[in-house]
PDB file of C-alpha atoms in Angstrom:
ATOM      1  CA  UNK A   7     155.186-136.093  33.039  1.00 87.00           C
ATOM      2  CA  UNK A   8     152.701-134.694  35.187  1.00 92.00           C
ATOM      3  CA  UNK A   9     152.771-133.285  38.993  1.00 95.00           C
ATOM      4  CA  UNK A  10     151.594-135.323  41.500  1.00 96.00           C
ATOM      5  CA  UNK A  11     149.360-135.267  44.799  1.00 98.00           C
ATOM      6  CA  UNK A  12     147.826-138.187  46.997  1.00 98.00           C
ATOM      7  CA  UNK A  13     144.259-139.758  46.044  1.00 98.00           C
ATOM      8  CA  UNK A  14     143.016-139.087  49.267  1.00 98.00           C
ATOM      9  CA  UNK A  15     143.189-138.365  53.147  1.00 98.00           C
ATOM     10  CA  UNK A  16     144.516-140.202  55.541  1.00 98.00           C
ATOM     11  CA  UNK A  17     145.630-140.272  59.479  1.00 98.00           C
ATOM     12  CA  UNK A  18     147.806-141.741  61.823  1.00 98.00           C
ATOM     13  CA  UNK A  19     148.841-141.007  65.425  1.00 97.00           C
ATOM     14  CA  UNK A  20     152.270-141.427  66.935  1.00 96.00           C
ATOM     15  CA  UNK A  21     154.765-140.464  69.307  1.00 94.00           C
ATOM     16  CA  UNK A  22     156.955-137.133  69.190  1.00 91.00           C
ATOM     17  CA  UNK A  23     160.053-137.792  69.921  1.00 88.00           C
ATOM     18  CA  UNK A  24     161.243-134.709  71.850  1.00 80.00           C
ATOM     19  CA  UNK A  25     158.023-134.210  73.934  1.00 81.00           C
ATOM     20  CA  UNK A  26     157.186-138.102  74.245  1.00 85.00           C
ATOM     21  CA  UNK A  27     153.309-136.959  73.738  1.00 91.00           C
ATOM     22  CA  UNK A  28     150.884-138.218  71.073  1.00 95.00           C
ATOM     23  CA  UNK A  29     150.552-136.356  67.650  1.00 97.00           C
ATOM     24  CA  UNK A  30     147.858-136.814  65.221  1.00 97.00           C
ATOM     25  CA  UNK A  31     149.405-136.448  61.819  1.00 98.00           C
ATOM     26  CA  UNK A  32     146.975-135.991  58.492  1.00 98.00           C
ATOM     27  CA  UNK A  33     148.304-136.206  54.827  1.00 98.00           C
ATOM     28  CA  UNK A  34     145.516-134.523  52.371  1.00 98.00           C
ATOM     29  CA  UNK A  35     145.817-134.095  48.545  1.00 98.00           C
ATOM     30  CA  UNK A  36     146.807-130.833  47.265  1.00 98.00           C
ATOM     31  CA  UNK A  37     146.571-128.524  44.007  1.00 98.00           C
ATOM     32  CA  UNK A  38     149.128-128.584  41.234  1.00 96.00           C
ATOM     33  CA  UNK A  39     151.918-125.721  42.413  1.00 95.00           C
ATOM     34  CA  UNK A  40     151.305-125.961  46.150  1.00 96.00           C
ATOM     35  CA  UNK A  41     154.177-127.516  47.085  1.00 97.00           C
ATOM     36  CA  UNK A  42     154.613-129.611  50.655  1.00 98.00           C
ATOM     37  CA  UNK A  43     153.053-127.344  53.033  1.00 98.00           C
ATOM     38  CA  UNK A  44     153.013-128.247  56.898  1.00 98.00           C
ATOM     39  CA  UNK A  45     150.065-126.756  59.340  1.00 98.00           C
ATOM     40  CA  UNK A  46     150.151-126.649  62.804  1.00 97.00           C
ATOM     41  CA  UNK A  47     146.083-127.116  63.606  1.00 96.00           C
ATOM     42  CA  UNK A  48     147.179-126.155  67.305  1.00 95.00           C
ATOM     43  CA  UNK A  49     148.196-122.957  66.448  1.00 96.00           C
ATOM     44  CA  UNK A  50     146.783-122.611  62.951  1.00 96.00           C
ATOM     45  CA  UNK A  51     150.095-121.806  61.353  1.00 95.00           C
ATOM     46  CA  UNK A  52     151.361-123.003  57.912  1.00 96.00           C
ATOM     47  CA  UNK A  53     154.813-123.766  56.510  1.00 96.00           C
ATOM     48  CA  UNK A  54     156.077-124.406  53.127  1.00 96.00           C
ATOM     49  CA  UNK A  55     158.813-127.181  52.995  1.00 96.00           C
ATOM     50  CA  UNK A  56     161.738-124.694  51.307  1.00 96.00           C
ATOM     51  CA  UNK A  57     165.211-124.448  52.060  1.00 95.00           C
ATOM     52  CA  UNK A  58     164.786-120.618  53.158  1.00 94.00           C
ATOM     53  CA  UNK A  59     162.353-121.525  55.668  1.00 94.00           C
ATOM     54  CA  UNK A  60     164.246-124.233  57.472  1.00 95.00           C
ATOM     55  CA  UNK A  61     165.842-122.358  60.598  1.00 90.00           C
ATOM     56  CA  UNK A  62     167.530-124.987  62.628  1.00 91.00           C
ATOM     57  CA  UNK A  63     169.407-128.052  62.365  1.00 91.00           C
ATOM     58  CA  UNK A  64     170.716-129.036  65.578  1.00 84.00           C
ATOM     59  CA  UNK A  65     168.977-132.373  66.712  1.00 78.00           C
ATOM     60  CA  UNK A  66     166.717-132.466  63.495  1.00 86.00           C
ATOM     61  CA  UNK A  67     165.320-130.323  60.522  1.00 92.00           C
ATOM     62  CA  UNK A  68     163.087-127.412  61.695  1.00 94.00           C
ATOM     63  CA  UNK A  69     160.897-125.402  59.883  1.00 95.00           C
ATOM     64  CA  UNK A  70     160.072-121.947  61.342  1.00 92.00           C
ATOM     65  CA  UNK A  71     161.225-119.834  64.148  1.00 86.00           C
ATOM     66  CA  UNK A  72     162.371-121.428  67.311  1.00 82.00           C
ATOM     67  CA  UNK A  73     162.143-118.639  69.953  1.00 82.00           C
ATOM     68  CA  UNK A  74     158.530-117.722  68.751  1.00 86.00           C
ATOM     69  CA  UNK A  75     157.298-121.219  69.221  1.00 87.00           C
ATOM     70  CA  UNK A  76     156.303-121.010  65.407  1.00 93.00           C
ATOM     71  CA  UNK A  77     157.896-123.965  63.919  1.00 95.00           C
ATOM     72  CA  UNK A  78     157.557-127.489  63.321  1.00 95.00           C
ATOM     73  CA  UNK A  79     160.666-130.213  63.814  1.00 94.00           C
ATOM     74  CA  UNK A  80     161.898-133.878  62.621  1.00 94.00           C
ATOM     75  CA  UNK A  81     160.401-133.592  59.147  1.00 97.00           C
ATOM     76  CA  UNK A  82     163.095-135.214  57.563  1.00 97.00           C
ATOM     77  CA  UNK A  83     161.873-138.549  57.307  1.00 98.00           C
ATOM     78  CA  UNK A  84     158.401-137.871  56.054  1.00 98.00           C
ATOM     79  CA  UNK A  85     159.806-135.236  53.505  1.00 98.00           C
ATOM     80  CA  UNK A  86     162.355-138.505  52.482  1.00 98.00           C
ATOM     81  CA  UNK A  87     159.276-140.887  51.733  1.00 98.00           C
ATOM     82  CA  UNK A  88     157.715-138.192  49.863  1.00 98.00           C
ATOM     83  CA  UNK A  89     160.685-137.511  47.615  1.00 97.00           C
ATOM     84  CA  UNK A  90     160.712-141.327  47.116  1.00 97.00           C
ATOM     85  CA  UNK A  91     157.372-141.397  45.926  1.00 97.00           C
ATOM     86  CA  UNK A  92     157.547-138.426  43.607  1.00 95.00           C
ATOM     87  CA  UNK A  93     154.706-136.452  45.134  1.00 97.00           C
ATOM     88  CA  UNK A  94     154.974-132.582  44.109  1.00 97.00           C
ATOM     89  CA  UNK A  95     152.067-131.012  46.298  1.00 98.00           C
ATOM     90  CA  UNK A  96     150.423-132.497  49.724  1.00 98.00           C
ATOM     91  CA  UNK A  97     149.529-130.956  52.810  1.00 98.00           C
ATOM     92  CA  UNK A  98     150.886-132.221  56.137  1.00 98.00           C
ATOM     93  CA  UNK A  99     148.615-131.711  59.278  1.00 98.00           C
ATOM     94  CA  UNK A 100     149.872-132.080  63.114  1.00 98.00           C
ATOM     95  CA  UNK A 101     148.692-131.226  66.171  1.00 97.00           C
ATOM     96  CA  UNK A 102     152.008-130.458  68.004  1.00 95.00           C
ATOM     97  CA  UNK A 103     155.411-128.691  67.193  1.00 94.00           C
ATOM     98  CA  UNK A 104     156.964-132.107  65.640  1.00 95.00           C
ATOM     99  CA  UNK A 105     156.033-134.769  63.174  1.00 97.00           C
ATOM    100  CA  UNK A 106     155.775-138.102  65.009  1.00 96.00           C
ATOM    101  CA  UNK A 107     158.829-140.516  64.818  1.00 95.00           C
ATOM    102  CA  UNK A 108     156.840-143.627  64.482  1.00 96.00           C
ATOM    103  CA  UNK A 109     159.432-146.393  64.105  1.00 96.00           C
ATOM    104  CA  UNK A 110     162.138-144.292  63.555  1.00 96.00           C
ATOM    105  CA  UNK A 111     162.457-145.047  59.740  1.00 98.00           C
ATOM    106  CA  UNK A 112     160.627-143.447  56.576  1.00 98.00           C
ATOM    107  CA  UNK A 113     158.402-146.926  56.581  1.00 98.00           C
ATOM    108  CA  UNK A 114     155.250-146.035  58.245  1.00 98.00           C
ATOM    109  CA  UNK A 115     155.059-142.979  56.308  1.00 98.00           C
ATOM    110  CA  UNK A 116     155.486-145.041  52.915  1.00 98.00           C
ATOM    111  CA  UNK A 117     152.636-147.116  54.207  1.00 98.00           C
ATOM    112  CA  UNK A 118     150.372-144.022  54.579  1.00 98.00           C
ATOM    113  CA  UNK A 119     151.262-142.798  51.125  1.00 98.00           C
ATOM    114  CA  UNK A 120     150.372-146.414  49.716  1.00 98.00           C
ATOM    115  CA  UNK A 121     147.128-146.270  51.442  1.00 98.00           C
ATOM    116  CA  UNK A 122     146.363-142.651  50.202  1.00 98.00           C
ATOM    117  CA  UNK A 123     147.267-143.552  46.280  1.00 98.00           C
ATOM    118  CA  UNK A 124     148.657-141.266  43.803  1.00 97.00           C
ATOM    119  CA  UNK A 125     146.834-138.900  41.937  1.00 97.00           C
ATOM    120  CA  UNK A 126     148.116-136.954  38.619  1.00 95.00           C
ATOM    121  CA  UNK A 127     147.379-133.324  38.356  1.00 96.00           C
ATOM    122  CA  UNK A 128     146.836-131.610  35.333  1.00 93.00           C
ATOM    123  CA  UNK A 129     150.467-129.554  35.301  1.00 94.00           C
ATOM    124  CA  UNK A 130     153.955-130.541  33.960  1.00 93.00           C
ATOM    125  CA  UNK A 131     156.271-131.820  36.944  1.00 94.00           C
ATOM    126  CA  UNK A 132     159.154-129.555  37.720  1.00 93.00           C
ATOM    127  CA  UNK A 133     162.680-131.003  38.286  1.00 94.00           C
ATOM    128  CA  UNK A 134     165.549-129.325  39.665  1.00 95.00           C
ATOM    129  CA  UNK A 135     168.377-130.050  37.379  1.00 95.00           C
ATOM    130  CA  UNK A 136     172.160-129.910  39.054  1.00 97.00           C
ATOM    131  CA  UNK A 137     173.898-128.078  36.290  1.00 97.00           C
ATOM    132  CA  UNK A 138     177.540-127.750  37.927  1.00 97.00           C
ATOM    133  CA  UNK A 139     179.263-129.458  41.144  1.00 98.00           C
ATOM    134  CA  UNK A 140     178.518-127.693  44.921  1.00 98.00           C
ATOM    135  CA  UNK A 141     180.444-128.814  47.464  1.00 98.00           C
ATOM    136  CA  UNK A 142     180.593-128.130  51.509  1.00 98.00           C
ATOM    137  CA  UNK A 143     183.375-128.961  53.537  1.00 98.00           C
ATOM    138  CA  UNK A 144     183.540-128.472  57.404  1.00 96.00           C
ATOM    139  CA  UNK A 145     186.992-129.859  57.994  1.00 96.00           C
ATOM    140  CA  UNK A 146     187.073-133.729  57.269  1.00 95.00           C
ATOM    141  CA  UNK A 147     183.425-133.457  56.540  1.00 97.00           C
ATOM    142  CA  UNK A 148     181.955-133.103  53.202  1.00 98.00           C
ATOM    143  CA  UNK A 149     178.576-132.929  51.008  1.00 98.00           C
ATOM    144  CA  UNK A 150     178.282-132.267  47.618  1.00 98.00           C
ATOM    145  CA  UNK A 151     175.806-132.480  44.507  1.00 98.00           C
ATOM    146  CA  UNK A 152     176.774-133.020  41.157  1.00 98.00           C
ATOM    147  CA  UNK A 153     175.205-133.310  37.526  1.00 97.00           C
ATOM    148  CA  UNK A 154     173.590-136.757  36.801  1.00 94.00           C
ATOM    149  CA  UNK A 155     170.698-138.384  34.812  1.00 88.00           C
ATOM    150  CA  UNK A 156     170.743-141.446  37.315  1.00 90.00           C
ATOM    151  CA  UNK A 157     171.050-139.649  40.774  1.00 94.00           C
ATOM    152  CA  UNK A 158     172.863-141.520  43.121  1.00 97.00           C
ATOM    153  CA  UNK A 159     173.101-141.107  46.981  1.00 98.00           C
ATOM    154  CA  UNK A 160     176.383-142.167  48.273  1.00 98.00           C
ATOM    155  CA  UNK A 161     177.458-141.754  52.158  1.00 98.00           C
ATOM    156  CA  UNK A 162     180.249-142.982  54.255  1.00 98.00           C
ATOM    157  CA  UNK A 163     180.595-142.479  58.344  1.00 97.00           C
ATOM    158  CA  UNK A 164     183.216-143.238  60.355  1.00 96.00           C
ATOM    159  CA  UNK A 165     181.990-143.884  64.166  1.00 93.00           C
ATOM    160  CA  UNK A 166     185.499-144.505  66.168  1.00 90.00           C
ATOM    161  CA  UNK A 167     183.354-144.086  69.301  1.00 90.00           C
ATOM    162  CA  UNK A 168     181.619-147.336  68.850  1.00 94.00           C
ATOM    163  CA  UNK A 169     182.617-150.760  67.360  1.00 95.00           C
ATOM    164  CA  UNK A 170     178.780-151.464  66.689  1.00 95.00           C
ATOM    165  CA  UNK A 171     178.839-148.745  63.694  1.00 96.00           C
ATOM    166  CA  UNK A 172     182.760-148.074  62.839  1.00 95.00           C
ATOM    167  CA  UNK A 173     183.386-147.310  59.343  1.00 97.00           C
ATOM    168  CA  UNK A 174     180.212-147.745  57.094  1.00 97.00           C
ATOM    169  CA  UNK A 175     179.517-146.923  53.254  1.00 98.00           C
ATOM    170  CA  UNK A 176     176.665-147.296  51.087  1.00 98.00           C
ATOM    171  CA  UNK A 177     175.650-146.083  47.479  1.00 98.00           C
ATOM    172  CA  UNK A 178     172.250-146.748  45.702  1.00 96.00           C
ATOM    173  CA  UNK A 179     170.440-145.345  42.345  1.00 96.00           C
ATOM    174  CA  UNK A 180     167.671-143.530  43.433  1.00 95.00           C
ATOM    175  CA  UNK A 181     164.261-144.707  42.538  1.00 94.00           C
ATOM    176  CA  UNK A 182     160.838-145.458  44.660  1.00 95.00           C
ATOM    177  CA  UNK A 183     161.600-149.112  43.891  1.00 95.00           C
ATOM    178  CA  UNK A 184     165.664-149.207  45.114  1.00 96.00           C
ATOM    179  CA  UNK A 185     164.641-146.519  47.804  1.00 98.00           C
ATOM    180  CA  UNK A 186     161.548-149.013  49.213  1.00 97.00           C
ATOM    181  CA  UNK A 187     164.408-151.965  49.277  1.00 97.00           C
ATOM    182  CA  UNK A 188     167.337-150.298  50.612  1.00 98.00           C
ATOM    183  CA  UNK A 189     166.586-147.135  52.558  1.00 98.00           C
ATOM    184  CA  UNK A 190     163.049-146.980  53.994  1.00 98.00           C
ATOM    185  CA  UNK A 191     163.321-149.006  56.766  1.00 98.00           C
ATOM    186  CA  UNK A 192     166.927-147.709  58.046  1.00 98.00           C
ATOM    187  CA  UNK A 193     166.168-146.409  61.698  1.00 97.00           C
ATOM    188  CA  UNK A 194     167.538-143.574  63.421  1.00 95.00           C
ATOM    189  CA  UNK A 195     169.995-144.059  65.847  1.00 94.00           C
ATOM    190  CA  UNK A 196     171.743-142.553  69.141  1.00 91.00           C
ATOM    191  CA  UNK A 197     174.065-143.281  72.027  1.00 93.00           C
ATOM    192  CA  UNK A 198     172.486-144.222  75.634  1.00 92.00           C
ATOM    193  CA  UNK A 199     174.424-141.510  77.382  1.00 90.00           C
ATOM    194  CA  UNK A 200     173.570-138.660  74.746  1.00 87.00           C
ATOM    195  CA  UNK A 201     169.649-140.023  75.226  1.00 85.00           C
ATOM    196  CA  UNK A 202     170.399-139.433  78.754  1.00 85.00           C
ATOM    197  CA  UNK A 203     171.749-136.214  78.425  1.00 86.00           C
ATOM    198  CA  UNK A 204     168.866-135.404  76.037  1.00 81.00           C
ATOM    199  CA  UNK A 205     166.241-136.270  78.451  1.00 79.00           C
ATOM    200  CA  UNK A 206     167.776-133.958  81.283  1.00 82.00           C
ATOM    201  CA  UNK A 207     167.119-131.280  78.948  1.00 77.00           C
ATOM    202  CA  UNK A 208     163.467-132.205  78.394  1.00 76.00           C
ATOM    203  CA  UNK A 209     164.190-133.499  74.754  1.00 73.00           C
ATOM    204  CA  UNK A 210     164.407-136.936  73.162  1.00 76.00           C
ATOM    205  CA  UNK A 211     161.484-137.945  75.997  1.00 80.00           C
ATOM    206  CA  UNK A 212     159.783-139.963  73.131  1.00 85.00           C
ATOM    207  CA  UNK A 213     162.964-141.939  72.412  1.00 84.00           C
ATOM    208  CA  UNK A 214     162.794-145.745  73.206  1.00 89.00           C
ATOM    209  CA  UNK A 215     164.062-148.948  71.380  1.00 92.00           C
ATOM    210  CA  UNK A 216     160.696-149.072  69.483  1.00 92.00           C
ATOM    211  CA  UNK A 217     161.716-146.078  67.473  1.00 93.00           C
ATOM    212  CA  UNK A 218     165.334-145.874  67.583  1.00 94.00           C
ATOM    213  CA  UNK A 219     168.542-147.974  67.393  1.00 96.00           C
ATOM    214  CA  UNK A 220     170.719-147.483  70.869  1.00 95.00           C
ATOM    215  CA  UNK A 221     173.888-147.850  71.350  1.00 95.00           C
ATOM    216  CA  UNK A 222     175.584-148.322  74.467  1.00 95.00           C
ATOM    217  CA  UNK A 223     179.403-148.565  74.427  1.00 93.00           C
ATOM    218  CA  UNK A 224     179.769-151.495  71.843  1.00 94.00           C
ATOM    219  CA  UNK A 225     176.592-152.793  72.203  1.00 95.00           C
ATOM    220  CA  UNK A 226     173.439-152.573  70.427  1.00 96.00           C
ATOM    221  CA  UNK A 227     170.616-152.600  72.642  1.00 95.00           C
ATOM    222  CA  UNK A 228     167.479-153.441  70.532  1.00 96.00           C
ATOM    223  CA  UNK A 229     166.403-157.089  71.222  1.00 95.00           C
ATOM    224  CA  UNK A 230     166.066-157.654  67.542  1.00 94.00           C
ATOM    225  CA  UNK A 231     169.090-156.368  66.270  1.00 96.00           C
ATOM    226  CA  UNK A 232     169.784-154.532  63.076  1.00 97.00           C
ATOM    227  CA  UNK A 233     167.049-154.648  59.706  1.00 97.00           C
ATOM    228  CA  UNK A 234     170.387-153.971  57.681  1.00 96.00           C
ATOM    229  CA  UNK A 235     174.177-154.852  58.203  1.00 92.00           C
ATOM    230  CA  UNK A 236     174.990-151.248  57.753  1.00 96.00           C
ATOM    231  CA  UNK A 237     171.527-149.769  58.815  1.00 98.00           C
ATOM    232  CA  UNK A 238     173.404-146.378  60.112  1.00 98.00           C
ATOM    233  CA  UNK A 239     174.618-145.047  57.013  1.00 98.00           C
ATOM    234  CA  UNK A 240     171.391-146.386  55.109  1.00 98.00           C
ATOM    235  CA  UNK A 241     169.172-143.618  57.654  1.00 98.00           C
ATOM    236  CA  UNK A 242     171.913-141.126  57.006  1.00 98.00           C
ATOM    237  CA  UNK A 243     171.047-141.518  53.231  1.00 98.00           C
ATOM    238  CA  UNK A 244     167.504-141.595  54.392  1.00 98.00           C
ATOM    239  CA  UNK A 245     167.903-138.351  56.205  1.00 97.00           C
ATOM    240  CA  UNK A 246     169.631-136.689  53.199  1.00 98.00           C
ATOM    241  CA  UNK A 247     167.014-137.358  50.682  1.00 98.00           C
ATOM    242  CA  UNK A 248     164.306-135.745  53.115  1.00 97.00           C
ATOM    243  CA  UNK A 249     166.851-132.834  53.576  1.00 97.00           C
ATOM    244  CA  UNK A 250     167.205-132.364  50.102  1.00 97.00           C
ATOM    245  CA  UNK A 251     163.523-132.398  49.394  1.00 97.00           C
ATOM    246  CA  UNK A 252     163.282-128.180  49.836  1.00 96.00           C
ATOM    247  CA  UNK A 253     163.476-126.843  46.552  1.00 95.00           C
ATOM    248  CA  UNK A 254     159.980-126.655  45.261  1.00 92.00           C
ATOM    249  CA  UNK A 255     160.762-129.252  42.506  1.00 93.00           C
ATOM    250  CA  UNK A 256     162.473-132.950  42.881  1.00 91.00           C
ATOM    251  CA  UNK A 257     166.157-132.587  42.452  1.00 94.00           C
ATOM    252  CA  UNK A 258     168.305-134.475  39.836  1.00 94.00           C
ATOM    253  CA  UNK A 259     171.909-134.802  40.513  1.00 96.00           C
ATOM    254  CA  UNK A 260     174.413-137.304  42.433  1.00 98.00           C
ATOM    255  CA  UNK A 261     174.599-136.555  45.996  1.00 98.00           C
ATOM    256  CA  UNK A 262     177.832-137.685  47.933  1.00 98.00           C
ATOM    257  CA  UNK A 263     178.521-137.366  51.890  1.00 98.00           C
ATOM    258  CA  UNK A 264     181.387-138.033  54.137  1.00 98.00           C
ATOM    259  CA  UNK A 265     180.130-137.487  57.536  1.00 97.00           C
ATOM    260  CA  UNK A 266     177.281-135.399  56.575  1.00 96.00           C
ATOM    261  CA  UNK A 267     174.630-133.847  58.486  1.00 96.00           C
ATOM    262  CA  UNK A 268     171.232-132.154  58.811  1.00 96.00           C
ATOM    263  CA  UNK A 269     173.375-128.828  59.167  1.00 96.00           C
ATOM    264  CA  UNK A 270     175.682-129.316  55.959  1.00 97.00           C
ATOM    265  CA  UNK A 271     172.775-130.767  53.944  1.00 97.00           C
ATOM    266  CA  UNK A 272     171.030-127.456  54.609  1.00 97.00           C
ATOM    267  CA  UNK A 273     174.166-125.461  53.474  1.00 98.00           C
ATOM    268  CA  UNK A 274     174.430-127.431  50.487  1.00 98.00           C
ATOM    269  CA  UNK A 275     170.918-126.499  49.639  1.00 98.00           C
ATOM    270  CA  UNK A 276     171.135-123.107  50.259  1.00 98.00           C
ATOM    271  CA  UNK A 277     174.758-123.085  48.455  1.00 98.00           C
ATOM    272  CA  UNK A 278     172.746-124.294  45.413  1.00 98.00           C
ATOM    273  CA  UNK A 279     170.434-121.672  45.080  1.00 97.00           C
ATOM    274  CA  UNK A 280     172.938-118.928  45.883  1.00 97.00           C
ATOM    275  CA  UNK A 281     174.006-119.079  42.068  1.00 97.00           C
ATOM    276  CA  UNK A 282     171.445-119.643  39.605  1.00 97.00           C
ATOM    277  CA  UNK A 283     174.185-121.045  37.078  1.00 98.00           C
ATOM    278  CA  UNK A 284     174.186-124.182  39.292  1.00 98.00           C
ATOM    279  CA  UNK A 285     170.736-125.442  38.732  1.00 97.00           C
ATOM    280  CA  UNK A 286     167.868-125.430  35.951  1.00 95.00           C
ATOM    281  CA  UNK A 287     164.557-125.735  36.686  1.00 94.00           C
ATOM    282  CA  UNK A 288     163.014-128.146  34.067  1.00 91.00           C
ATOM    283  CA  UNK A 289     159.386-128.525  33.242  1.00 90.00           C
ATOM    284  CA  UNK A 290     159.171-132.281  32.244  1.00 86.00           C
ATOM    285  CA  UNK A 291     157.483-132.224  28.578  1.00 76.00           C
ATOM    286  CA  UNK A 292     156.609-135.545  26.831  1.00 58.00           C
ATOM    287  CA  UNK A 293     160.111-136.799  25.590  1.00 53.00           C
ATOM    288  CA  UNK A 294     161.938-135.435  28.826  1.00 58.00           C
ATOM    289  CA  UNK A 295     159.383-137.435  30.884  1.00 57.00           C
ATOM    290  CA  UNK A 296     160.104-140.527  28.942  1.00 61.00           C
ATOM    291  CA  UNK A 297     163.682-140.473  29.911  1.00 59.00           C
ATOM    292  CA  UNK A 298     163.287-139.608  33.735  1.00 64.00           C
ATOM    293  CA  UNK A 299     160.122-141.636  34.242  1.00 60.00           C
ATOM    294  CA  UNK A 300     162.188-144.438  35.649  1.00 62.00           C
ATOM    295  CA  UNK A 301     163.727-142.174  38.226  1.00 66.00           C
ATOM    296  CA  UNK A 302     160.344-140.318  39.470  1.00 62.00           C
ATOM    297  CA  UNK A 303     157.694-143.363  38.491  1.00 61.00           C
TER     298      UNK A 303
END
């Protein structure tokens, strides 16, 4: 099975979640073994999407250094779509410090990837195979990776704060087809009072009912309601898939979370990499390709 990139350059413009300003997004093909590379055209700086380059996870997944201003934020939804499409190498350019939020899900990015098409490269695909269970706990919160040849993502949340969310659980077997059916359209969400606080801090200025589910007490403010009955937990899985796409190779293993977060996902990635016996980097040859093709098709 070969490495993949996109077949042609595609562009789009969307609103940045935090600044609330238009951001131009350009996706371009990349050579084999390049990896996923973000480029900020406004400051001529590149950022390779790897676990060690993630420096902040408070409001989003952030590559680079916030203090110096050399960073790019809110990469997780695009990274999630890239993972689902099995893309190994791509150049992503923006003219601001964040990836546009689009509609708050991965759907717009999937549409861009569909428009760009997929191109196979003349190098074997690399897969990071989870060999041992790795767990991160923080009180009642937990995230884990376990060995599996049919990777699943399972997530549970409990928002006692609002009956609009409450307790939700969801699990799905990972493939491009199931991702598009069950995960890609799930939007990010937030509480109205939290949004107001962030706005006062100069953050989330681009947030609106067009790109997020907004909750006020026990009410969902979006006129059209939800896309899935349990859209909230499905979006958490969408985030997790993006957060784990930071190894320079696609990951093969089961993921489970109880009240997981960007921060815990990042800690999980670092813990996995901290011990070489936790994983194996496999170059897919013909026989392995047949067995795993349905996962990374």
